Amino acid sequence: MSTFTDAAGPRGVRTRRPTPADVAAAAARGDVRAWVEAVAALTEPDAVVWCDGSASERARLLDAMVGAGTLVPLDPGRRPGSYLARSDPDDVARVESRTFVCPSRRADAGPTNNWRDPAEMRTELGEAFAGSMRGRTLYVVPFSMGPVGSRLSRVGVQVTDSPYVVVSMAMMTRVGTAVLDRVAAGEPFVPAVHSVGAPLVAGEDDVPWPCNATKYIVHFPESREIWSYGSGYGGNALLGKKCFALRIASVIGRDEGWLAEHMLLLRLTSPQGRRYHVAAAFPSACGKTNLAMLHPTLRGWRVETLGDDIAWLQPGPDGALRAINPEAGLFGVAPGTGPTTNPAAVEMLARDVIFANVALTDEGDVWWEGLTPEPPAHLVDWTGADWTPADGAAGRPAAHPNSRFTVSATRCPTLAADWDDPEGVAVDAIVLGGRRATTVPLVLQAESWEHGVLMGATVASERTAAAEGQVGELRRDPFAMLPFCGYDMADHWAHWLRVGAALDPARRPLVFQVNWFRTGADGRFLWPGFGENARVLAWVADQVDRARLVRTDVGAVPSPIGLLPAPGALDTAGLAMDERALAELLAFDPGAWLRETERTEEFFGQFGDRVPGSLRAQVSRMRAALAASAGSGGHGGQ
Ligand code: GTP
Ligand code: SPV
Ligand code: MN
């Protein structure tokens, strides 16, 4: 970490404050130093510090944050090297309503993104960022998404006035000066400007979690720029994650022939030692981290973690779809994480973790709903107030529903030894899913790549606490990318079709849809989930084998909505479930699916003629098949 310049220098020389356009011009020249100076002249920090991601830098920043009250150190005996951050109660999740995608033409953002004219947005940003870092330090954080130097990786530089963001970025990405060397050698970088938007007036005390009621999370996909203002939390502020690795990278991938997706990445090994790589897309807080760290209940099967939130997938020279996890850490949902649901995560969180918005125990440890069956008798809740189980009974959770942990991937006990292989892994199966109380069966296989793209395009899910909005409301979330695609969603489907066409048909991944969240008449989940999800993965692996090897046994039966497990093909031995519940999980209702296809056509309507013709044709075909099936009165499935 080094202080090489004071913003007062350039400020004194300049005749006018640079605009965001001036800042962008410096970045476009590939001149990191000039870009940083321009940002500093715009935001007027007290000092500029270049970060290197070192342990000493981390220690210094952590100490300073403890001093400032931003972090509460946890008991070193119970939770070594770990801290709790309590954010401002108005800064607890992604703000989709303030997330903007600003290509020059509105149509290129598509109907599901908030678009603003880029010139107008730059004017607004110029006003917001003017002097926004006064009284603070501007940190320069050079980072790589993916192993440094891999042909699948891309680099960025984030400037931020939040030490919390610096420490988090060093866990979530590969921060280091090697990135600056690559930029100096001509590699393009994604410039990411972040300010919490809380300038300090001289002599005034800081607050533990500075932020601003007005927020901007802005992307300029054409110049690959990110500007984030007003929030210090998660994907709003750790700009390598959703802003770069999904919104900007999806656009880079569109232009270069690859995919940046909201997907976990895992390796499944069968009792026979056969290996399968699975990439799975579920919306926020719908089970990616849990599946990525799965502890299989099926004997002899093993899951290794490669990534838990984002995958970059690229057709390889071998005709396979090769994938890497561009991140280096996990920013995972705390509530619901416990010894029975995710034992590996509990082990992962034993040390060196930064928790945000969980509860604090009287012993200086952390707690959240689901960590233990019974809550402790007394806690300090995520807002800093006293809490007892009576508060929980009254509907006031001790941990915020979107409370999270930040931890380095190397702390993950199920991490694959070769998780940072620069060549990535060849994906055998793509799994898509969401939270659906009704309609969608436990598992379904696509008949073709095109059908798989239709499945992805029509994913719907009940909203979670990961973003602002009404929890539980059903919304379309194509490929779990609704809040994360940096261009028109229908173009994204067309791009998926193109990428599939570029693959060797013999190596192209099979596509599946899953739903762990179907409920019975009593409103309870029909499927036990978690470790038992291995049964579904084992069927997926079996189907991959049937497609790739010469195997004649029947694993699936066709239906109007796709391939369902053949009777007996899904291993349910030892599952404490009655036959009726199992049948209900795998059944489909032609009437409900007919309504689903009508809603799909309605949904497609907003994208006009950008929807690929082959997807529309498939919906029509499915409709006809469903009408015939409904007419014959037959219920599908087992
Ligand atoms: P983001 O980090 O927001 O992208 O979320 P994620 O998809 O990684 O979600 P995560 O794995 O953290 O799961 C979020 C919530 O879903 C937790 O409260 C889990 O307990 C719950 N969950 C995960 N898997 C299952 C499952 O198989 N069944 C049920 N019923 N709940 C699950
Ligand atoms: C999500 O909301 O999908 C997350 C958390 O993974 S955040 O990084 O805050 O977007
Ligand atoms: Mn996510």
XYZ file of C-alpha atoms and ligand atoms in Angstrom:
681
model
C 0.000 0.000 0.000
C 1.557 3.314 -0.928
C 0.501 6.939 -0.959
C 1.941 8.366 -4.141
C 0.016 11.521 -4.682
C -2.264 13.926 -2.935
C -5.385 14.987 -4.739
C -4.612 18.575 -3.788
C -1.825 18.508 -6.389
C -3.872 17.963 -9.519
C -6.714 20.013 -8.034
C -4.432 22.996 -7.731
C -3.312 22.773 -11.358
C -6.597 22.125 -13.091
C -8.697 25.008 -14.242
C -11.916 23.001 -13.955
C -13.117 19.892 -12.238
C -12.967 16.905 -14.603
C -16.287 15.443 -15.685
C -17.115 11.729 -15.772
C -16.485 11.973 -19.523
C -12.930 13.237 -18.843
C -12.451 10.386 -16.384
C -13.696 7.898 -18.985
C -11.344 9.327 -21.613
C -8.318 8.700 -19.378
C -9.431 5.105 -18.797
C -10.030 4.579 -22.510
C -6.380 5.532 -23.156
C -5.403 2.709 -20.787
C -3.686 5.214 -18.516
C -4.538 4.056 -14.977
C -2.524 6.845 -13.344
C -4.239 9.605 -15.330
C -7.597 7.968 -14.699
C -6.986 7.872 -10.927
C -5.849 11.489 -10.972
C -8.985 12.496 -12.858
C -11.231 10.628 -10.391
C -9.350 12.278 -7.512
C -9.765 15.707 -9.043
C -13.495 15.031 -9.415
C -14.062 13.557 -5.938
C -11.432 15.507 -3.921
C -10.201 12.904 -1.401
C -7.654 13.860 1.278
C -5.258 11.171 0.063
C -4.786 8.563 -2.633
C -3.550 5.114 -1.635
C -2.536 2.357 -4.075
C -3.419 -1.088 -2.729
C -1.576 -4.371 -3.280
C -3.848 -6.847 -1.497
C -1.103 -7.802 0.990
C -1.649 -9.240 4.469
C -0.090 -6.164 6.078
C -2.413 -3.875 4.138
C -5.380 -5.974 5.286
C -4.229 -5.873 8.920
C -3.819 -2.102 8.834
C -7.252 -1.510 7.280
C -8.964 -3.944 9.675
C -7.414 -2.164 12.672
C -8.511 1.203 11.367
C -12.070 -0.053 10.820
C -12.242 -1.469 14.340
C -11.107 1.923 15.601
C -13.786 3.649 13.544
C -16.516 1.308 14.779
C -17.183 -0.096 11.293
C -16.104 -3.567 12.419
C -16.662 -5.353 15.709
C -13.872 -7.894 16.294
C -15.302 -11.300 17.267
C -13.963 -13.370 20.134
C -10.551 -14.612 18.924
C -11.015 -17.957 20.700
C -14.397 -18.690 19.132
C -14.056 -17.015 15.741
C -10.383 -16.145 15.068
C -9.590 -13.400 12.596
C -13.262 -12.549 12.169
C -15.349 -9.389 12.336
C -18.936 -8.216 12.293
C -20.098 -5.223 10.286
C -23.499 -3.640 10.892
C -24.509 -1.678 7.863
C -26.828 1.293 7.760
C -30.394 -0.156 7.926
C -31.086 1.484 4.571
C -28.093 -0.175 2.924
C -28.698 -3.899 3.245
C -29.165 -5.317 -0.278
C -28.809 -4.625 -3.982
C -30.972 -1.761 -5.234
C -32.343 -2.848 -8.593
C -34.450 0.312 -8.917
C -31.227 2.367 -8.862
C -29.233 0.050 -11.138
C -28.775 1.505 -14.617
C -27.491 0.091 -17.891
C -26.631 2.922 -20.260
C -25.701 2.006 -23.839
C -26.279 4.813 -26.355
C -29.493 3.245 -27.636
C -32.293 2.362 -25.216
C -33.129 -0.776 -27.231
C -29.690 -2.234 -26.491
C -30.421 -2.240 -22.748
C -33.689 -4.036 -23.410
C -37.044 -3.631 -21.672
C -35.937 -5.230 -18.370
C -33.041 -2.863 -17.576
C -33.297 0.713 -16.322
C -31.865 2.764 -19.190
C -30.745 6.376 -19.102
C -29.254 8.408 -21.888
C -25.492 8.075 -21.250
C -24.795 11.800 -21.617
C -27.562 12.674 -19.176
C -26.379 10.004 -16.770
C -22.834 11.355 -16.932
C -24.136 14.784 -16.016
C -25.961 13.365 -12.990
C -22.913 11.349 -11.963
C -20.734 14.440 -12.293
C -22.943 16.195 -9.749
C -23.090 13.227 -7.375
C -19.349 12.504 -7.426
C -18.194 16.133 -7.236
C -16.314 16.348 -3.935
C -17.912 13.066 -2.780
C -14.668 11.770 -1.215
C -13.804 14.936 0.752
C -12.256 14.076 4.097
C -11.704 10.462 3.012
C -8.998 8.362 1.392
C -9.294 7.196 -2.201
C -8.020 3.611 -2.477
C -6.935 2.194 -5.834
C -7.654 -1.546 -6.054
C -6.254 -3.388 -9.105
C -7.958 -6.783 -9.444
C -8.288 -9.759 -11.760
C -11.495 -11.682 -12.357
C -10.201 -15.202 -12.903
C -6.613 -16.445 -12.472
C -4.150 -13.668 -13.350
C -3.025 -14.165 -16.913
C -5.588 -16.824 -17.937
C -7.022 -16.302 -21.405
C -10.432 -16.627 -19.727
C -9.706 -13.854 -17.180
C -10.234 -10.093 -17.377
C -8.824 -7.285 -15.211
C -10.270 -4.191 -13.601
C -9.286 -1.362 -11.307
C -11.691 -0.111 -8.671
C -11.260 3.172 -6.872
C -13.224 3.422 -3.649
C -13.443 5.561 -0.531
C -14.504 2.558 1.577
C -11.834 0.547 3.447
C -14.517 -2.135 3.970
C -14.742 -2.490 0.196
C -10.939 -2.693 -0.144
C -10.704 -5.559 2.358
C -13.714 -7.317 0.820
C -12.372 -6.983 -2.740
C -9.093 -8.541 -1.583
C -11.083 -11.600 -0.440
C -13.521 -11.760 -3.361
C -11.057 -11.135 -6.216
C -7.335 -11.428 -6.946
C -5.964 -8.031 -5.932
C -2.350 -7.245 -6.699
C 0.154 -5.128 -8.547
C 0.569 -7.876 -11.201
C -2.703 -6.526 -12.606
C -1.166 -3.074 -13.080
C 1.770 -4.669 -14.921
C -0.684 -6.298 -17.323
C -2.462 -2.998 -17.902
C 0.889 -1.274 -18.458
C 1.625 -3.980 -21.053
C -1.536 -3.006 -22.916
C -4.276 -5.232 -21.489
C -7.572 -3.324 -21.309
C -9.015 -2.785 -17.815
C -12.547 -2.155 -16.627
C -12.525 1.155 -14.723
C -14.831 1.012 -11.701
C -15.451 4.132 -9.650
C -17.053 3.742 -6.233
C -17.924 6.258 -3.553
C -20.135 5.806 -0.513
C -21.253 9.376 -1.186
C -20.642 10.680 2.323
C -18.011 13.429 2.263
C -16.663 14.298 5.691
C -16.710 17.890 6.799
C -13.482 18.820 8.586
C -13.795 18.265 12.324
C -16.978 16.190 12.013
C -17.086 12.601 13.303
C -17.560 9.771 10.833
C -20.365 7.218 11.203
C -19.626 3.446 11.322
C -21.311 2.791 7.951
C -21.215 5.859 5.719
C -23.569 5.807 2.733
C -26.055 8.049 0.937
C -29.852 7.822 0.653
C -29.435 8.461 -3.088
C -27.791 5.578 -4.892
C -26.510 4.985 -8.405
C -25.218 1.653 -9.717
C -24.362 2.603 -13.289
C -22.917 0.662 -16.209
C -21.731 2.028 -19.534
C -21.469 -1.238 -21.481
C -19.940 0.296 -24.608
C -16.966 1.814 -22.763
C -17.043 -1.035 -20.180
C -17.243 1.444 -17.290
C -18.816 1.128 -13.841
C -19.845 3.996 -11.541
C -21.338 3.219 -8.152
C -22.463 5.813 -5.624
C -24.147 5.840 -2.236
C -23.917 2.216 -1.056
C -21.212 0.176 0.679
C -23.063 -3.161 0.615
C -22.427 -6.287 -1.449
C -23.023 -6.222 -5.162
C -23.650 -2.465 -5.017
C -20.090 -1.818 -3.892
C -17.858 -4.848 -4.575
C -17.778 -3.919 -8.218
C -15.906 -7.003 -9.451
C -18.959 -9.099 -8.715
C -22.340 -8.264 -10.288
C -21.270 -5.033 -12.028
C -18.150 -6.387 -13.746
C -18.344 -10.202 -13.747
C -21.998 -10.186 -14.841
C -23.305 -6.909 -16.311
C -20.154 -5.717 -18.092
C -18.746 -9.228 -18.730
C -22.037 -10.361 -20.296
C -21.579 -7.618 -22.885
C -17.908 -8.490 -23.444
C -18.995 -12.133 -23.803
C -21.713 -11.220 -26.291
C -19.125 -9.390 -28.394
C -16.473 -12.124 -28.063
C -18.583 -15.295 -28.219
C -18.769 -16.399 -24.570
C -21.151 -16.277 -21.614
C -20.977 -14.592 -18.196
C -23.631 -16.202 -16.038
C -25.113 -16.163 -12.514
C -24.057 -19.761 -11.948
C -22.347 -21.969 -9.434
C -19.790 -24.423 -10.732
C -19.229 -27.862 -9.199
C -17.560 -31.195 -9.842
C -19.545 -34.320 -9.076
C -17.695 -37.631 -8.714
C -19.619 -40.916 -8.865
C -18.874 -43.997 -6.766
C -17.193 -45.383 -9.933
C -14.895 -42.372 -10.014
C -16.479 -40.737 -13.079
C -16.334 -36.936 -12.993
C -19.025 -34.516 -14.140
C -18.950 -30.733 -14.168
C -22.187 -28.905 -13.537
C -22.965 -25.192 -13.919
C -26.225 -24.164 -12.266
C -28.155 -20.888 -12.437
C -30.581 -20.029 -9.642
C -31.764 -16.524 -8.764
C -30.316 -14.706 -5.752
C -30.782 -16.575 -2.452
C -32.196 -19.663 -4.189
C -29.518 -22.202 -3.327
C -26.332 -21.775 -5.423
C -23.924 -21.696 -2.492
C -25.710 -24.633 -0.901
C -25.597 -26.787 -4.034
C -21.988 -25.816 -4.768
C -20.954 -27.126 -1.326
C -23.352 -30.062 -1.271
C -22.732 -32.888 1.173
C -24.336 -35.817 -0.717
C -26.589 -38.184 1.201
C -25.992 -40.813 -1.518
C -23.120 -43.072 -0.561
C -19.972 -42.831 -2.626
C -20.858 -39.575 -4.394
C -18.751 -36.474 -3.863
C -19.166 -32.796 -4.680
C -16.239 -30.398 -5.016
C -16.765 -26.662 -5.214
C -15.392 -24.608 -8.104
C -17.588 -21.517 -7.705
C -20.776 -20.454 -5.896
C -22.168 -17.418 -7.724
C -20.673 -16.607 -11.122
C -19.302 -18.646 -14.021
C -17.674 -17.504 -17.249
C -18.218 -20.078 -19.979
C -16.413 -20.167 -23.275
C -16.354 -22.645 -26.169
C -12.912 -24.232 -25.987
C -10.621 -25.402 -28.790
C -11.846 -28.937 -28.007
C -15.487 -28.050 -28.768
C -16.464 -28.291 -25.093
C -17.930 -25.456 -23.062
C -15.114 -24.502 -20.682
C -15.887 -22.625 -17.491
C -14.053 -20.727 -14.778
C -15.220 -19.062 -11.590
C -13.995 -15.474 -11.982
C -14.198 -14.849 -8.227
C -11.813 -15.788 -5.419
C -14.175 -15.656 -2.471
C -17.742 -16.204 -1.329
C -20.272 -13.533 -0.349
C -22.947 -15.893 0.870
C -26.351 -15.735 2.535
C -26.061 -16.470 6.292
C -29.665 -17.314 7.308
C -30.470 -20.953 6.683
C -26.800 -21.963 6.818
C -26.393 -24.597 9.519
C -24.856 -27.982 10.343
C -27.741 -29.919 8.776
C -28.232 -27.737 5.672
C -24.620 -26.920 4.803
C -22.026 -28.481 7.145
C -19.132 -27.500 4.876
C -20.159 -23.840 5.096
C -20.246 -23.994 8.888
C -16.655 -25.304 8.796
C -15.682 -22.657 6.231
C -16.924 -19.893 8.528
C -14.804 -20.950 11.510
C -12.191 -18.212 11.000
C -11.078 -15.238 8.883
C -14.610 -14.148 7.990
C -16.223 -10.746 7.727
C -19.893 -11.053 8.616
C -22.409 -8.380 7.707
C -25.712 -7.841 9.522
C -25.811 -11.087 11.495
C -26.495 -11.122 15.262
C -23.806 -10.949 17.976
C -23.825 -13.345 20.947
C -22.912 -12.405 24.512
C -19.717 -14.441 24.071
C -18.602 -12.331 21.109
C -19.605 -14.860 18.463
C -22.187 -14.652 15.659
C -25.646 -16.155 15.223
C -28.331 -16.158 12.564
C -31.634 -17.908 12.003
C -30.919 -21.512 11.049
C -27.419 -21.745 12.573
C -28.838 -23.693 15.537
C -32.398 -24.968 16.027
C -32.818 -22.860 19.183
C -31.666 -19.259 19.372
C -29.480 -18.122 22.285
C -31.384 -16.545 25.183
C -29.910 -13.121 24.429
C -28.364 -11.519 21.367
C -27.520 -8.134 19.958
C -29.435 -8.069 16.681
C -28.200 -6.806 13.320
C -29.306 -3.247 14.150
C -27.307 -3.247 17.405
C -30.404 -3.613 19.644
C -30.986 -6.192 22.386
C -32.841 -9.277 21.176
C -34.480 -12.253 22.865
C -36.320 -15.236 21.361
C -39.564 -13.361 22.122
C -38.560 -10.813 19.467
C -38.023 -13.683 17.033
C -41.465 -15.068 17.871
C -42.867 -11.611 17.182
C -41.404 -11.757 13.674
C -38.266 -9.691 14.234
C -35.312 -11.809 13.056
C -31.992 -11.366 14.880
C -30.037 -11.441 11.611
C -31.159 -9.475 8.570
C -32.675 -11.863 5.960
C -29.939 -10.742 3.534
C -27.141 -10.906 6.108
C -24.014 -12.388 4.567
C -20.486 -13.650 5.097
C -17.398 -12.702 3.123
C -14.720 -15.362 3.083
C -11.827 -16.376 0.885
C -12.518 -19.416 -1.360
C -9.460 -21.140 0.069
C -11.325 -21.438 3.379
C -13.953 -23.641 1.691
C -13.348 -27.277 2.757
C -15.019 -28.667 -0.378
C -12.978 -26.447 -2.731
C -11.535 -28.431 -5.653
C -7.729 -28.532 -5.538
C -7.610 -27.271 -9.148
C -10.279 -24.581 -8.660
C -8.063 -21.881 -10.144
C -6.892 -23.870 -13.177
C -6.526 -21.183 -15.886
C -8.023 -23.582 -18.453
C -11.216 -24.078 -16.413
C -13.346 -27.223 -16.642
C -15.489 -28.732 -19.420
C -19.159 -28.399 -18.447
C -21.274 -31.567 -18.868
C -24.597 -30.300 -17.569
C -26.323 -26.970 -17.147
C -28.983 -26.779 -14.447
C -31.562 -23.994 -14.223
C -33.920 -23.336 -11.369
C -35.914 -21.007 -9.188
C -38.319 -20.982 -6.279
C -41.646 -22.286 -7.506
C -44.279 -23.386 -4.990
C -46.296 -24.939 -7.813
C -46.183 -26.122 -11.438
C -42.471 -26.913 -11.951
C -41.456 -30.525 -11.164
C -38.426 -31.504 -9.105
C -36.388 -32.126 -12.243
C -36.859 -32.000 -15.978
C -34.409 -32.472 -18.846
C -34.433 -30.391 -22.001
C -34.844 -32.332 -25.250
C -32.276 -30.205 -27.045
C -30.014 -27.190 -26.559
C -32.775 -24.993 -28.023
C -35.273 -26.385 -25.544
C -32.728 -25.749 -22.802
C -32.479 -22.123 -23.885
C -36.285 -21.911 -23.721
C -36.146 -23.317 -20.172
C -33.577 -20.668 -19.248
C -35.559 -17.899 -20.930
C -38.703 -18.781 -18.986
C -37.303 -19.311 -15.474
C -39.565 -17.669 -12.923
C -38.933 -17.411 -9.210
C -40.413 -16.035 -6.029
C -38.528 -12.943 -4.909
C -36.051 -13.193 -2.023
C -34.478 -10.659 0.339
C -31.337 -10.325 -1.815
C -32.708 -7.157 -3.414
C -35.261 -4.539 -2.401
C -38.879 -5.410 -3.242
C -41.792 -7.621 -2.191
C -40.459 -10.986 -0.975
C -42.421 -13.977 -2.345
C -43.799 -12.261 -5.443
C -43.393 -14.442 -8.553
C -41.370 -12.813 -11.300
C -39.716 -13.946 -14.502
C -35.972 -14.211 -14.017
C -34.524 -15.582 -17.270
C -31.329 -17.552 -16.625
C -31.385 -15.969 -13.122
C -29.939 -12.955 -14.958
C -32.827 -10.460 -14.800
C -30.887 -8.030 -12.560
C -27.498 -8.883 -14.110
C -27.658 -8.948 -17.907
C -25.917 -5.914 -19.392
C -27.900 -6.008 -22.631
C -31.282 -6.954 -24.065
C -32.458 -10.179 -22.437
C -33.840 -11.564 -25.705
C -30.447 -10.946 -27.346
C -29.006 -12.952 -24.444
C -31.179 -15.922 -25.485
C -30.061 -15.530 -29.100
C -26.483 -15.452 -27.847
C -27.031 -18.684 -25.888
C -28.259 -20.305 -29.124
C -25.140 -19.053 -30.946
C -22.769 -20.312 -28.253
C -24.479 -23.725 -28.329
C -24.097 -23.878 -32.099
C -20.362 -23.222 -31.711
C -19.925 -26.363 -29.563
C -19.192 -29.911 -30.650
C -22.626 -31.628 -30.421
C -20.967 -34.629 -28.768
C -19.546 -32.402 -26.010
C -22.346 -29.872 -25.667
C -23.742 -29.801 -22.103
C -27.171 -31.321 -21.449
C -29.652 -28.875 -19.928
C -31.909 -29.498 -16.924
C -34.450 -27.595 -14.873
C -34.856 -28.228 -11.131
C -37.171 -26.986 -8.397
C -36.377 -27.747 -4.750
C -39.161 -25.481 -3.548
C -42.426 -27.144 -4.605
C -44.900 -27.215 -1.721
C -47.690 -29.584 -0.770
C -51.243 -28.732 0.258
C -49.969 -27.896 3.766
C -47.612 -25.264 2.331
C -44.480 -27.194 3.336
C -41.641 -28.081 0.973
C -42.270 -31.492 -0.578
C -38.583 -32.133 -1.182
C -36.100 -32.325 1.715
C -33.491 -30.453 -0.335
C -29.858 -29.786 0.613
C -27.838 -33.051 0.797
C -30.722 -34.955 -0.797
C -30.332 -32.823 -3.927
C -27.473 -35.234 -4.693
C -30.149 -37.702 -5.845
C -31.134 -35.299 -8.597
C -27.493 -34.641 -9.485
C -26.899 -38.401 -9.697
C -29.755 -38.689 -12.221
C -28.287 -35.765 -14.162
C -24.919 -37.573 -14.237
C -26.646 -40.771 -15.362
C -28.315 -38.904 -18.199
C -24.945 -37.444 -19.222
C -23.559 -40.998 -19.305
C -26.508 -42.237 -21.345
C -25.911 -39.487 -23.876
C -22.131 -39.861 -24.021
C -21.570 -43.593 -23.579
C -23.286 -46.472 -25.285
C -25.994 -47.175 -22.770
C -29.371 -48.561 -23.711
C -31.206 -48.445 -20.384
C -34.024 -45.920 -20.277
C -33.473 -43.034 -17.867
C -36.197 -40.653 -18.919
C -39.658 -40.510 -20.394
C -40.799 -37.805 -22.804
C -43.605 -35.405 -21.930
C -44.901 -32.186 -23.517
C -42.720 -30.158 -21.121
C -39.509 -32.177 -21.457
C -37.935 -35.412 -20.258
C -38.985 -36.647 -16.811
C -37.127 -39.333 -14.816
C -38.300 -42.794 -15.880
C -39.941 -44.827 -13.138
C -37.174 -45.971 -10.804
C -34.463 -43.903 -12.497
C -34.263 -41.393 -9.660
C -32.611 -43.056 -6.659
C -35.031 -42.566 -3.772
C -33.845 -45.492 -1.643
C -33.839 -44.597 2.023
C -35.665 -41.297 1.528
C -38.187 -40.706 4.273
C -40.913 -39.652 1.845
C -44.207 -41.230 0.982
C -44.978 -42.299 -2.585
C -47.705 -39.674 -2.951
C -45.356 -36.781 -2.200
C -42.803 -38.163 -4.659
C -45.446 -38.527 -7.364
C -46.609 -34.975 -6.673
C -43.029 -33.690 -7.002
C -42.562 -35.256 -10.421
C -46.054 -34.676 -11.777
C -47.018 -31.904 -14.126
C -50.424 -30.410 -14.655
C -51.120 -29.789 -18.372
C -53.647 -27.072 -17.503
C -51.149 -25.198 -15.345
C -48.479 -25.567 -18.033
C -50.880 -24.306 -20.707
C -51.356 -21.167 -18.597
C -47.562 -21.061 -18.172
C -47.058 -21.054 -21.970
C -49.643 -18.274 -22.296
C -47.700 -16.239 -19.738
C -44.494 -17.016 -21.642
C -45.964 -15.617 -24.853
C -47.077 -12.547 -22.946
C -43.593 -12.199 -21.431
C -41.954 -12.626 -24.836
C -44.291 -9.909 -26.184
C -42.330 -7.139 -24.450
C -39.153 -8.135 -26.332
C -40.830 -7.920 -29.768
C -38.937 -9.396 -32.668
C -35.706 -9.737 -30.702
C -37.042 -13.070 -29.403
C -35.385 -15.814 -31.480
C -37.914 -17.452 -33.815
C -36.899 -20.913 -32.676
C -37.945 -20.118 -29.101
C -41.375 -18.904 -30.219
C -41.758 -22.015 -32.385
C -40.998 -24.217 -29.398
C -43.576 -22.487 -27.239
C -46.187 -23.080 -29.973
C -45.180 -26.734 -30.246
C -45.339 -27.181 -26.490
C -48.767 -25.546 -26.428
C -50.104 -27.922 -29.045
C -48.714 -30.936 -27.205
C -50.143 -29.705 -23.916
C -53.560 -29.045 -25.450
C -53.594 -32.600 -26.814
C -52.457 -33.978 -23.444
C -54.995 -31.896 -21.487
C -57.682 -32.991 -23.947
C -56.897 -36.629 -23.312
C -57.180 -35.851 -19.593
C -53.823 -37.387 -18.845
C -51.529 -36.183 -16.107
C -47.914 -36.686 -16.982
C -45.035 -37.727 -14.823
C -44.863 -40.815 -12.716
P -26.911 -15.420 -3.941
O -25.626 -15.366 -3.203
O -27.877 -14.367 -3.491
O -26.762 -15.396 -5.417
O -27.690 -16.751 -3.493
P -27.480 -18.325 -3.616
O -28.230 -18.798 -4.813
O -26.060 -18.705 -3.492
O -28.301 -18.826 -2.356
P -27.898 -19.750 -1.118
O -27.281 -21.040 -1.516
O -27.116 -18.938 -0.161
O -29.336 -20.094 -0.505
C -30.177 -19.144 0.011
C -31.271 -19.758 0.872
O -31.893 -20.883 0.223
C -30.742 -20.249 2.193
O -31.560 -19.745 3.222
C -30.840 -21.738 2.098
O -31.083 -22.313 3.353
C -31.986 -21.975 1.123
N -31.801 -23.243 0.367
C -30.696 -23.618 -0.313
N -30.826 -24.858 -0.836
C -32.065 -25.286 -0.474
C -32.791 -26.497 -0.702
O -32.340 -27.435 -1.343
N -34.052 -26.559 -0.181
C -34.597 -25.535 0.551
N -35.834 -25.673 1.013
N -33.936 -24.374 0.787
C -32.685 -24.251 0.282
C -27.006 -11.786 -5.300
O -27.847 -10.952 -4.888
O -27.246 -12.559 -6.265
C -25.705 -11.926 -4.618
C -25.366 -10.966 -3.567
O -24.935 -12.809 -4.963
S -24.794 -9.431 -4.168
O -23.368 -9.551 -4.430
O -25.047 -8.419 -3.156
O -25.473 -9.127 -5.396
Mn -25.708 -14.005 -6.678
